[in-house]
Amino acid sequence: QEAQIIMEVFLDKGGNISLITWPPRTAHPYVYYYNGVQQKATRHNLIETMGLGYHEINGLLQQQNGRQWIAGRPFLAEWQPENNKFLLVQKEYRNKQGIQFDVVTGMLEDRENNIWIGTDNGLFLFNPEAQKFNNYFLAHPGDEKVQEGPVHAILQTSTGNVIVGTWNLGLYNYDKDMNPLPLPKGLQAVQKDLSVWDMHQHTKSGKIWITLQAGGLVVYDPITDKAQKFFHPIFESRTIRQVAEDKQGNLWFGTQSGFVIKWDNKAAAGNPNEGYRKILQTGLVHDLYTDERGHLWVATLEQGLLQFDPLKNKVVRTYTTQSRKGYELTGNSPTNVLQYNDSTLVAVTGALNLINLNTGKVEPI
């Protein structure tokens, strides 16, 4: 009886059928999906699946690559029938890449896989394959409201799960598809009021090191599900902005006050409370990075980029705006460092600085 008023019938490339219905004496439409292989029908209520209020469904579209879209008043969403998911496209026109409307009236895909979206606010061009970013809110399973907050660190663990560290909101845990998961009990025990700056999973022990505001550390052992939170005096209560691991399994920490501190894995016998030593005093540490050749790179505030030998515990080269011609950076405060290939390191200042690891020369972009 409910399916008597059928507003649209849609047959996808896999031979599955979608029906848009609006039963009498109901306040909203439904989507029925019939899986031809499984010979199974499911009903979808968009109020429950996407949190919509009053809505109307004006159309379905399947792209050449198989992705499906559903739209109407006041929404546009990707539909993944195989996962029973509707992924809402945010309507925030903050720049020319955004979209804002009250009603989608129609959708059409062209030969270059662009989707043309007709709305009450004009015509928008949308290319989902070129859209490189997805937005995810901070959420624990079962939260009635999602959170917005500053994210400082993201770590994908050896199990594939993703831990997100925030400023003053603690930790959030997701699976590889960014579905919220409960935090392990060991991390829940130290979760309150955590302001996280960086995270790293130690390759030799599997322990997860989390650096905090005011010189704090959390070390979590996934095997025992135990975590300890402590403030070692060597950090002098200064924020630990960065942590990196060298090829010998030692950890290096960079602080707000410009300390570069080494945790010697062998000397400490793996004990997180022992084995620390101050190696270097420089400017505030923006980034620490170990390249494939084993050098540690220290990106500082106003002191340039330091190439550091972790075996000899010394700086082997400094890159600044005052370096000799062909070797100078475009700024003295690099914020991020990344190895691009076997012979190229990228340092970010006000531009991209391509550093040749063989010759040491810098090419600015």
mmCIF file of C-alpha atoms in Angstrom:
data_model
loop_
_atom_site.group_PDB
_atom_site.id
_atom_site.type_symbol
_atom_site.label_atom_id
_atom_site.label_comp_id
_atom_site.label_asym_id
_atom_site.label_seq_id
_atom_site.Cartn_x
_atom_site.Cartn_y
_atom_site.Cartn_z
ATOM 1 C CA GLN A 1 0.000 0.000 0.000
ATOM 2 C CA GLU A 2 2.800 2.380 0.887
ATOM 3 C CA ALA A 3 4.384 2.218 -2.555
ATOM 4 C CA GLN A 4 1.254 3.101 -4.514
ATOM 5 C CA ILE A 5 2.358 6.678 -5.209
ATOM 6 C CA ILE A 6 5.643 6.247 -7.128
ATOM 7 C CA MET A 7 7.350 9.486 -8.066
ATOM 8 C CA GLU A 8 10.382 8.072 -9.877
ATOM 9 C CA VAL A 9 11.791 4.726 -10.975
ATOM 10 C CA PHE A 10 15.547 4.453 -11.522
ATOM 11 C CA LEU A 11 17.463 1.477 -12.964
ATOM 12 C CA ASP A 12 21.219 1.554 -12.287
ATOM 13 C CA LYS A 13 24.008 -0.073 -14.320
ATOM 14 C CA GLY A 14 23.987 -3.158 -12.105
ATOM 15 C CA GLY A 15 20.330 -3.888 -12.764
ATOM 16 C CA ASN A 16 19.188 -2.652 -9.354
ATOM 17 C CA ILE A 17 16.014 -0.601 -9.035
ATOM 18 C CA SER A 18 15.413 2.514 -6.949
ATOM 19 C CA LEU A 19 11.942 3.890 -6.280
ATOM 20 C CA ILE A 20 11.082 7.299 -4.891
ATOM 21 C CA THR A 21 7.718 7.140 -3.128
ATOM 22 C CA TRP A 22 5.603 9.506 -1.066
ATOM 23 C CA PRO A 23 2.909 7.531 0.713
ATOM 24 C CA PRO A 24 -0.428 9.208 1.517
ATOM 25 C CA ARG A 25 -0.713 10.922 4.904
ATOM 26 C CA THR A 26 3.068 10.986 5.440
ATOM 27 C CA ALA A 27 5.233 14.097 5.838
ATOM 28 C CA HIS A 28 8.161 12.984 3.689
ATOM 29 C CA PRO A 29 9.191 10.676 0.836
ATOM 30 C CA TYR A 30 11.046 7.345 1.045
ATOM 31 C CA VAL A 31 13.682 5.661 -1.111
ATOM 32 C CA TYR A 32 13.231 1.971 -1.880
ATOM 33 C CA TYR A 33 16.195 0.042 -3.219
ATOM 34 C CA TYR A 34 15.914 -3.413 -4.775
ATOM 35 C CA ASN A 35 19.158 -5.352 -5.091
ATOM 36 C CA GLY A 36 18.753 -7.581 -8.132
ATOM 37 C CA VAL A 37 21.561 -9.959 -7.182
ATOM 38 C CA GLN A 38 20.436 -10.504 -3.607
ATOM 39 C CA GLN A 39 16.753 -10.113 -4.530
ATOM 40 C CA LYS A 40 16.333 -7.990 -1.455
ATOM 41 C CA ALA A 41 14.495 -4.681 -0.968
ATOM 42 C CA THR A 42 15.379 -2.023 1.610
ATOM 43 C CA ARG A 43 13.599 1.198 2.581
ATOM 44 C CA HIS A 44 15.476 4.403 3.425
ATOM 45 C CA ASN A 45 14.215 7.333 5.448
ATOM 46 C CA LEU A 46 16.461 10.360 4.838
ATOM 47 C CA ILE A 47 15.394 11.947 8.117
ATOM 48 C CA GLU A 48 17.037 9.031 9.912
ATOM 49 C CA THR A 49 20.026 8.491 7.608
ATOM 50 C CA MET A 50 21.041 12.139 7.044
ATOM 51 C CA GLY A 51 19.249 14.073 9.765
ATOM 52 C CA LEU A 52 17.139 16.019 7.274
ATOM 53 C CA GLY A 53 13.955 17.756 8.315
ATOM 54 C CA TYR A 54 11.278 18.443 5.732
ATOM 55 C CA HIS A 55 12.635 17.417 2.341
ATOM 56 C CA GLU A 56 11.698 16.548 -1.216
ATOM 57 C CA ILE A 57 13.571 14.228 -3.601
ATOM 58 C CA ASN A 58 13.904 15.598 -7.114
ATOM 59 C CA GLY A 59 16.196 13.114 -8.794
ATOM 60 C CA LEU A 60 18.817 10.382 -8.914
ATOM 61 C CA LEU A 61 21.973 10.232 -11.026
ATOM 62 C CA GLN A 62 24.487 7.479 -11.666
ATOM 63 C CA GLN A 63 27.830 8.510 -13.134
ATOM 64 C CA GLN A 64 29.707 6.551 -15.767
ATOM 65 C CA ASN A 65 32.054 5.281 -13.044
ATOM 66 C CA GLY A 66 29.121 3.931 -11.026
ATOM 67 C CA ARG A 67 28.880 6.556 -8.277
ATOM 68 C CA GLN A 68 25.304 7.509 -7.453
ATOM 69 C CA TRP A 69 23.855 10.843 -6.337
ATOM 70 C CA ILE A 70 20.508 11.891 -4.914
ATOM 71 C CA ALA A 71 19.262 15.465 -4.567
ATOM 72 C CA GLY A 72 16.277 17.676 -3.944
ATOM 73 C CA ARG A 73 15.073 20.144 -1.340
ATOM 74 C CA PRO A 74 17.304 21.099 0.531
ATOM 75 C CA PHE A 75 20.123 18.599 -0.049
ATOM 76 C CA LEU A 76 22.672 16.962 -2.333
ATOM 77 C CA ALA A 77 24.246 13.645 -1.313
ATOM 78 C CA GLU A 78 26.244 10.723 -2.614
ATOM 79 C CA TRP A 79 24.340 7.483 -2.223
ATOM 80 C CA GLN A 80 26.230 4.242 -1.598
ATOM 81 C CA PRO A 81 23.518 1.548 -1.666
ATOM 82 C CA GLU A 82 26.014 -1.257 -1.111
ATOM 83 C CA ASN A 83 27.041 0.350 2.210
ATOM 84 C CA ASN A 84 23.605 1.702 3.069
ATOM 85 C CA LYS A 85 25.129 5.209 3.287
ATOM 86 C CA PHE A 86 24.081 8.710 2.245
ATOM 87 C CA LEU A 87 27.011 11.182 2.355
ATOM 88 C CA LEU A 88 25.741 14.747 2.512
ATOM 89 C CA VAL A 89 27.536 17.451 0.496
ATOM 90 C CA GLN A 90 27.963 20.482 2.742
ATOM 91 C CA LYS A 91 26.255 23.657 1.495
ATOM 92 C CA GLU A 92 28.764 26.267 2.590
ATOM 93 C CA TYR A 93 29.612 28.827 -0.060
ATOM 94 C CA ARG A 94 32.770 30.217 1.533
ATOM 95 C CA ASN A 95 34.662 30.507 -1.755
ATOM 96 C CA LYS A 96 34.248 29.713 -5.437
ATOM 97 C CA GLN A 97 34.672 25.994 -4.702
ATOM 98 C CA GLY A 98 31.516 25.904 -2.572
ATOM 99 C CA ILE A 99 27.851 25.370 -3.340
ATOM 100 C CA GLN A 100 24.786 27.041 -1.841
ATOM 101 C CA PHE A 101 21.141 26.396 -2.657
ATOM 102 C CA ASP A 102 17.734 25.603 -1.233
ATOM 103 C CA VAL A 103 16.601 23.233 -3.982
ATOM 104 C CA VAL A 104 18.404 21.034 -6.532
ATOM 105 C CA THR A 105 16.156 20.797 -9.572
ATOM 106 C CA GLY A 106 18.293 18.552 -11.804
ATOM 107 C CA MET A 107 21.650 16.831 -12.360
ATOM 108 C CA LEU A 108 23.503 15.893 -15.561
ATOM 109 C CA GLU A 109 26.945 14.321 -16.147
ATOM 110 C CA ASP A 110 28.975 15.423 -19.168
ATOM 111 C CA ARG A 111 31.653 13.502 -21.075
ATOM 112 C CA GLU A 112 34.425 14.772 -18.772
ATOM 113 C CA ASN A 113 32.681 13.386 -15.670
ATOM 114 C CA ASN A 114 31.571 16.813 -14.489
ATOM 115 C CA ILE A 115 28.148 16.962 -12.866
ATOM 116 C CA TRP A 116 26.060 20.010 -13.757
ATOM 117 C CA ILE A 117 23.720 20.850 -10.894
ATOM 118 C CA GLY A 118 20.691 23.041 -11.517
ATOM 119 C CA THR A 119 19.485 24.866 -8.407
ATOM 120 C CA ASP A 120 17.266 27.745 -7.317
ATOM 121 C CA ASN A 121 20.535 29.691 -6.859
ATOM 122 C CA GLY A 122 21.936 29.113 -10.339
ATOM 123 C CA LEU A 123 24.003 26.460 -12.084
ATOM 124 C CA PHE A 124 26.955 24.752 -10.361
ATOM 125 C CA LEU A 125 29.677 22.556 -11.852
ATOM 126 C CA PHE A 126 30.851 19.696 -9.627
ATOM 127 C CA ASN A 127 33.540 17.111 -10.358
ATOM 128 C CA PRO A 128 33.524 14.510 -7.554
ATOM 129 C CA GLU A 129 36.683 12.768 -8.819
ATOM 130 C CA ALA A 130 38.613 16.044 -8.643
ATOM 131 C CA GLN A 131 37.294 16.761 -5.162
ATOM 132 C CA LYS A 132 40.300 15.793 -3.067
ATOM 133 C CA PHE A 133 38.938 16.516 0.391
ATOM 134 C CA ASN A 134 36.203 15.097 2.589
ATOM 135 C CA ASN A 135 35.093 16.795 5.792
ATOM 136 C CA TYR A 136 34.753 14.768 8.993
ATOM 137 C CA PHE A 137 33.454 16.083 12.281
ATOM 138 C CA LEU A 138 34.941 15.122 15.622
ATOM 139 C CA ALA A 139 32.701 12.411 17.018
ATOM 140 C CA HIS A 140 32.704 9.522 19.449
ATOM 141 C CA PRO A 141 30.278 6.636 18.786
ATOM 142 C CA GLY A 142 26.829 7.490 20.082
ATOM 143 C CA ASP A 143 27.444 11.241 20.380
ATOM 144 C CA GLU A 144 24.223 13.193 19.933
ATOM 145 C CA LYS A 145 26.188 16.180 18.643
ATOM 146 C CA VAL A 146 29.391 16.241 16.632
ATOM 147 C CA GLN A 147 32.226 18.572 17.612
ATOM 148 C CA GLU A 148 34.142 21.214 15.761
ATOM 149 C CA GLY A 149 37.587 21.987 17.129
ATOM 150 C CA PRO A 150 41.258 22.510 16.270
ATOM 151 C CA VAL A 151 42.969 19.296 15.134
ATOM 152 C CA HIS A 152 46.737 19.291 15.680
ATOM 153 C CA ALA A 153 47.711 15.694 14.947
ATOM 154 C CA ILE A 154 46.517 12.638 13.028
ATOM 155 C CA LEU A 155 48.053 9.176 13.327
ATOM 156 C CA GLN A 156 47.149 6.065 11.364
ATOM 157 C CA THR A 157 48.202 3.163 13.564
ATOM 158 C CA SER A 158 49.617 -0.191 12.507
ATOM 159 C CA THR A 159 46.084 -1.651 12.678
ATOM 160 C CA GLY A 160 44.777 0.903 10.151
ATOM 161 C CA ASN A 161 42.720 2.877 12.667
ATOM 162 C CA VAL A 162 43.088 6.655 12.729
ATOM 163 C CA ILE A 163 43.620 8.566 15.985
ATOM 164 C CA VAL A 164 42.923 12.296 15.877
ATOM 165 C CA GLY A 165 44.479 14.595 18.476
ATOM 166 C CA THR A 166 42.899 17.954 19.266
ATOM 167 C CA TRP A 167 43.505 21.078 21.282
ATOM 168 C CA ASN A 168 41.717 20.706 24.634
ATOM 169 C CA LEU A 169 39.190 18.166 23.297
ATOM 170 C CA GLY A 170 41.366 15.101 23.686
ATOM 171 C CA LEU A 171 41.502 12.139 21.321
ATOM 172 C CA TYR A 172 39.101 10.683 18.771
ATOM 173 C CA ASN A 173 39.323 7.239 17.193
ATOM 174 C CA TYR A 174 38.149 6.165 13.712
ATOM 175 C CA ASP A 175 38.423 3.140 11.483
ATOM 176 C CA LYS A 176 40.161 3.382 8.099
ATOM 177 C CA ASP A 177 36.921 4.648 6.506
ATOM 178 C CA MET A 178 36.614 7.393 9.155
ATOM 179 C CA ASN A 179 33.724 5.826 11.044
ATOM 180 C CA PRO A 180 33.931 6.769 14.760
ATOM 181 C CA LEU A 181 35.183 4.065 17.119
ATOM 182 C CA PRO A 182 35.385 3.977 20.919
ATOM 183 C CA LEU A 183 38.763 4.930 22.339
ATOM 184 C CA PRO A 184 40.653 1.992 23.863
ATOM 185 C CA LYS A 185 40.142 1.886 27.630
ATOM 186 C CA GLY A 186 43.789 2.689 28.255
ATOM 187 C CA LEU A 187 43.479 5.977 26.362
ATOM 188 C CA GLN A 188 40.103 6.750 27.906
ATOM 189 C CA ALA A 189 41.816 6.717 31.295
ATOM 190 C CA VAL A 190 44.091 9.655 30.317
ATOM 191 C CA GLN A 191 41.700 11.387 27.932
ATOM 192 C CA LYS A 192 40.459 14.267 30.080
ATOM 193 C CA ASP A 193 41.612 17.775 29.063
ATOM 194 C CA LEU A 194 44.308 16.551 26.675
ATOM 195 C CA SER A 195 45.760 19.228 24.402
ATOM 196 C CA VAL A 196 47.593 17.180 21.779
ATOM 197 C CA TRP A 197 50.341 18.535 19.506
ATOM 198 C CA ASP A 198 51.815 15.481 17.769
ATOM 199 C CA MET A 199 51.692 11.661 17.759
ATOM 200 C CA HIS A 200 53.966 8.840 16.640
ATOM 201 C CA GLN A 201 53.862 5.047 16.841
ATOM 202 C CA HIS A 202 57.305 3.699 17.726
ATOM 203 C CA THR A 203 58.364 1.171 15.098
ATOM 204 C CA LYS A 204 60.312 -1.059 17.484
ATOM 205 C CA SER A 205 57.861 -1.298 20.407
ATOM 206 C CA GLY A 206 54.527 -0.403 18.785
ATOM 207 C CA LYS A 207 53.868 2.077 21.589
ATOM 208 C CA ILE A 208 52.079 5.296 20.682
ATOM 209 C CA TRP A 209 53.726 8.500 21.906
ATOM 210 C CA ILE A 210 51.491 11.570 22.231
ATOM 211 C CA THR A 211 53.043 14.985 22.905
ATOM 212 C CA LEU A 212 51.118 17.569 24.900
ATOM 213 C CA GLN A 213 50.890 21.149 26.011
ATOM 214 C CA ALA A 214 53.115 22.154 28.959
ATOM 215 C CA GLY A 215 55.740 19.454 28.376
ATOM 216 C CA GLY A 216 53.469 16.458 28.855
ATOM 217 C CA LEU A 217 53.678 13.020 27.275
ATOM 218 C CA VAL A 218 51.234 10.129 26.977
ATOM 219 C CA VAL A 219 52.736 6.737 26.104
ATOM 220 C CA TYR A 220 50.172 4.077 25.211
ATOM 221 C CA ASP A 221 50.869 0.360 24.751
ATOM 222 C CA PRO A 222 48.214 -1.188 22.445
ATOM 223 C CA ILE A 223 49.250 -4.701 23.517
ATOM 224 C CA THR A 224 48.541 -4.198 27.227
ATOM 225 C CA ASP A 225 45.963 -1.412 26.674
ATOM 226 C CA LYS A 226 47.789 0.680 29.281
ATOM 227 C CA ALA A 227 48.737 4.340 29.051
ATOM 228 C CA GLN A 228 50.797 6.618 31.250
ATOM 229 C CA LYS A 229 50.719 10.393 31.298
ATOM 230 C CA PHE A 230 53.728 12.222 32.734
ATOM 231 C CA PHE A 231 55.701 15.473 32.647
ATOM 232 C CA HIS A 232 59.452 14.874 32.426
ATOM 233 C CA PRO A 233 61.477 17.774 33.899
ATOM 234 C CA ILE A 234 63.802 17.934 30.872
ATOM 235 C CA PHE A 235 61.022 19.617 28.867
ATOM 236 C CA GLU A 236 60.785 22.439 31.439
ATOM 237 C CA SER A 237 56.988 22.547 31.125
ATOM 238 C CA ARG A 238 57.211 23.790 27.523
ATOM 239 C CA THR A 239 54.893 22.539 24.810
ATOM 240 C CA ILE A 240 56.261 19.541 22.864
ATOM 241 C CA ARG A 241 55.285 20.479 19.340
ATOM 242 C CA GLN A 242 56.893 17.630 17.392
ATOM 243 C CA VAL A 243 58.098 14.044 17.691
ATOM 244 C CA ALA A 244 60.015 11.984 15.091
ATOM 245 C CA GLU A 245 61.872 8.670 15.058
ATOM 246 C CA ASP A 246 65.324 8.122 13.589
ATOM 247 C CA LYS A 247 66.578 4.980 11.848
ATOM 248 C CA GLN A 248 67.999 3.599 15.129
ATOM 249 C CA GLY A 249 64.636 3.731 16.904
ATOM 250 C CA ASN A 250 65.446 6.799 18.997
ATOM 251 C CA LEU A 251 62.795 9.494 19.378
ATOM 252 C CA TRP A 252 63.409 13.203 18.893
ATOM 253 C CA PHE A 253 61.263 15.945 20.364
ATOM 254 C CA GLY A 254 61.010 19.614 19.372
ATOM 255 C CA THR A 255 59.614 22.145 21.826
ATOM 256 C CA GLN A 256 58.047 25.587 21.872
ATOM 257 C CA SER A 257 61.214 26.952 23.503
ATOM 258 C CA GLY A 258 63.454 25.570 20.740
ATOM 259 C CA PHE A 259 64.862 22.527 22.539
ATOM 260 C CA VAL A 260 65.640 19.469 20.438
ATOM 261 C CA ILE A 261 65.619 16.543 22.873
ATOM 262 C CA LYS A 262 66.631 12.949 22.195
ATOM 263 C CA TRP A 263 65.137 9.874 23.824
ATOM 264 C CA ASP A 264 67.765 7.154 23.476
ATOM 265 C CA ASN A 265 65.907 3.867 23.057
ATOM 266 C CA LYS A 266 68.945 1.724 23.899
ATOM 267 C CA ALA A 267 70.079 3.752 26.906
ATOM 268 C CA ALA A 268 66.536 3.838 28.248
ATOM 269 C CA ALA A 269 66.038 0.109 27.626
ATOM 270 C CA GLY A 270 62.658 1.099 26.189
ATOM 271 C CA ASN A 271 61.538 2.886 29.371
ATOM 272 C CA PRO A 272 59.668 6.101 28.421
ATOM 273 C CA ASN A 273 60.673 7.696 31.733
ATOM 274 C CA GLU A 274 64.424 7.388 31.144
ATOM 275 C CA GLY A 275 67.027 8.149 28.485
ATOM 276 C CA TYR A 276 66.391 11.835 27.637
ATOM 277 C CA ARG A 277 69.092 14.299 26.666
ATOM 278 C CA LYS A 278 69.052 17.884 25.390
ATOM 279 C CA ILE A 279 70.951 17.978 22.116
ATOM 280 C CA LEU A 280 70.267 21.388 20.613
ATOM 281 C CA GLN A 281 68.869 24.848 21.409
ATOM 282 C CA THR A 282 67.392 26.657 18.412
ATOM 283 C CA GLY A 283 64.238 28.558 17.496
ATOM 284 C CA LEU A 284 60.733 27.246 18.139
ATOM 285 C CA VAL A 285 60.477 23.886 16.364
ATOM 286 C CA HIS A 286 57.815 23.786 13.662
ATOM 287 C CA ASP A 287 58.609 20.345 12.270
ATOM 288 C CA LEU A 288 60.885 17.317 12.709
ATOM 289 C CA TYR A 289 61.344 14.901 9.828
ATOM 290 C CA THR A 290 63.592 11.887 9.184
ATOM 291 C CA ASP A 291 64.463 11.365 5.528
ATOM 292 C CA GLU A 292 65.137 8.028 3.835
ATOM 293 C CA ARG A 293 68.894 8.494 4.218
ATOM 294 C CA GLY A 294 68.585 8.839 7.973
ATOM 295 C CA HIS A 295 69.091 12.584 8.390
ATOM 296 C CA LEU A 296 66.846 14.470 10.778
ATOM 297 C CA TRP A 297 65.510 17.799 9.502
ATOM 298 C CA VAL A 298 64.576 20.513 11.992
ATOM 299 C CA ALA A 299 62.301 23.297 10.750
ATOM 300 C CA THR A 300 62.612 26.285 13.081
ATOM 301 C CA LEU A 301 61.211 29.754 13.693
ATOM 302 C CA GLU A 302 63.652 32.346 12.309
ATOM 303 C CA GLN A 303 66.646 29.981 12.536
ATOM 304 C CA GLY A 304 66.147 28.308 9.178
ATOM 305 C CA LEU A 305 66.145 24.614 8.268
ATOM 306 C CA LEU A 306 68.727 22.403 9.981
ATOM 307 C CA GLN A 307 70.030 19.159 8.481
ATOM 308 C CA PHE A 308 71.011 17.058 11.489
ATOM 309 C CA ASP A 309 73.052 13.871 11.841
ATOM 310 C CA PRO A 310 71.332 11.807 14.587
ATOM 311 C CA LEU A 311 74.319 9.445 14.898
ATOM 312 C CA LYS A 312 76.818 12.232 15.590
ATOM 313 C CA ASN A 313 74.233 14.471 17.298
ATOM 314 C CA LYS A 314 75.271 17.531 15.304
ATOM 315 C CA VAL A 315 74.043 19.926 12.624
ATOM 316 C CA VAL A 316 75.709 19.230 9.277
ATOM 317 C CA ARG A 317 74.092 22.038 7.248
ATOM 318 C CA THR A 318 71.893 25.069 7.853
ATOM 319 C CA TYR A 319 69.610 26.545 5.199
ATOM 320 C CA THR A 320 68.542 30.200 5.567
ATOM 321 C CA THR A 321 67.950 33.229 3.363
ATOM 322 C CA GLN A 322 71.624 34.118 3.972
ATOM 323 C CA SER A 323 73.049 30.827 2.669
ATOM 324 C CA ARG A 324 75.369 31.126 -0.328
ATOM 325 C CA LYS A 325 73.801 31.606 -3.733
ATOM 326 C CA GLY A 326 71.905 28.558 -4.952
ATOM 327 C CA TYR A 327 71.573 27.158 -1.438
ATOM 328 C CA GLU A 328 69.321 29.789 0.162
ATOM 329 C CA LEU A 329 65.739 29.317 1.356
ATOM 330 C CA THR A 330 62.998 31.800 0.518
ATOM 331 C CA GLY A 331 62.334 32.332 4.252
ATOM 332 C CA ASN A 332 63.919 31.660 7.628
ATOM 333 C CA SER A 333 60.877 30.003 9.227
ATOM 334 C CA PRO A 334 60.078 26.763 7.383
ATOM 335 C CA THR A 335 56.902 25.175 8.712
ATOM 336 C CA ASN A 336 56.893 21.737 7.092
ATOM 337 C CA VAL A 337 59.324 19.274 5.504
ATOM 338 C CA LEU A 338 58.631 16.246 3.295
ATOM 339 C CA GLN A 339 60.746 13.955 1.108
ATOM 340 C CA TYR A 340 59.344 13.926 -2.417
ATOM 341 C CA ASN A 341 61.595 11.307 -4.030
ATOM 342 C CA ASP A 342 65.011 9.718 -3.493
ATOM 343 C CA SER A 343 66.854 12.953 -4.213
ATOM 344 C CA THR A 344 64.389 15.758 -3.430
ATOM 345 C CA LEU A 345 63.225 17.229 -0.139
ATOM 346 C CA VAL A 346 60.462 19.839 -0.044
ATOM 347 C CA ALA A 347 60.583 22.576 2.603
ATOM 348 C CA VAL A 348 57.663 24.984 2.973
ATOM 349 C CA THR A 349 58.334 28.639 3.748
ATOM 350 C CA GLY A 350 56.482 31.372 1.884
ATOM 351 C CA ALA A 351 57.075 29.147 -1.144
ATOM 352 C CA LEU A 352 58.118 25.584 -1.927
ATOM 353 C CA ASN A 353 61.860 24.987 -1.628
ATOM 354 C CA LEU A 354 63.074 21.897 -3.509
ATOM 355 C CA ILE A 355 66.319 20.742 -1.899
ATOM 356 C CA ASN A 356 68.539 18.392 -3.889
ATOM 357 C CA LEU A 357 69.741 15.798 -1.380
ATOM 358 C CA ASN A 358 72.773 14.972 -3.531
ATOM 359 C CA THR A 359 74.084 18.496 -4.083
ATOM 360 C CA GLY A 360 72.338 20.480 -1.338
ATOM 361 C CA LYS A 361 71.153 23.081 -3.846
ATOM 362 C CA VAL A 362 67.745 24.721 -3.466
ATOM 363 C CA GLU A 363 65.253 25.451 -6.216
ATOM 364 C CA PRO A 364 62.426 27.758 -5.088
ATOM 365 C CA ILE A 365 58.913 27.583 -6.511
#
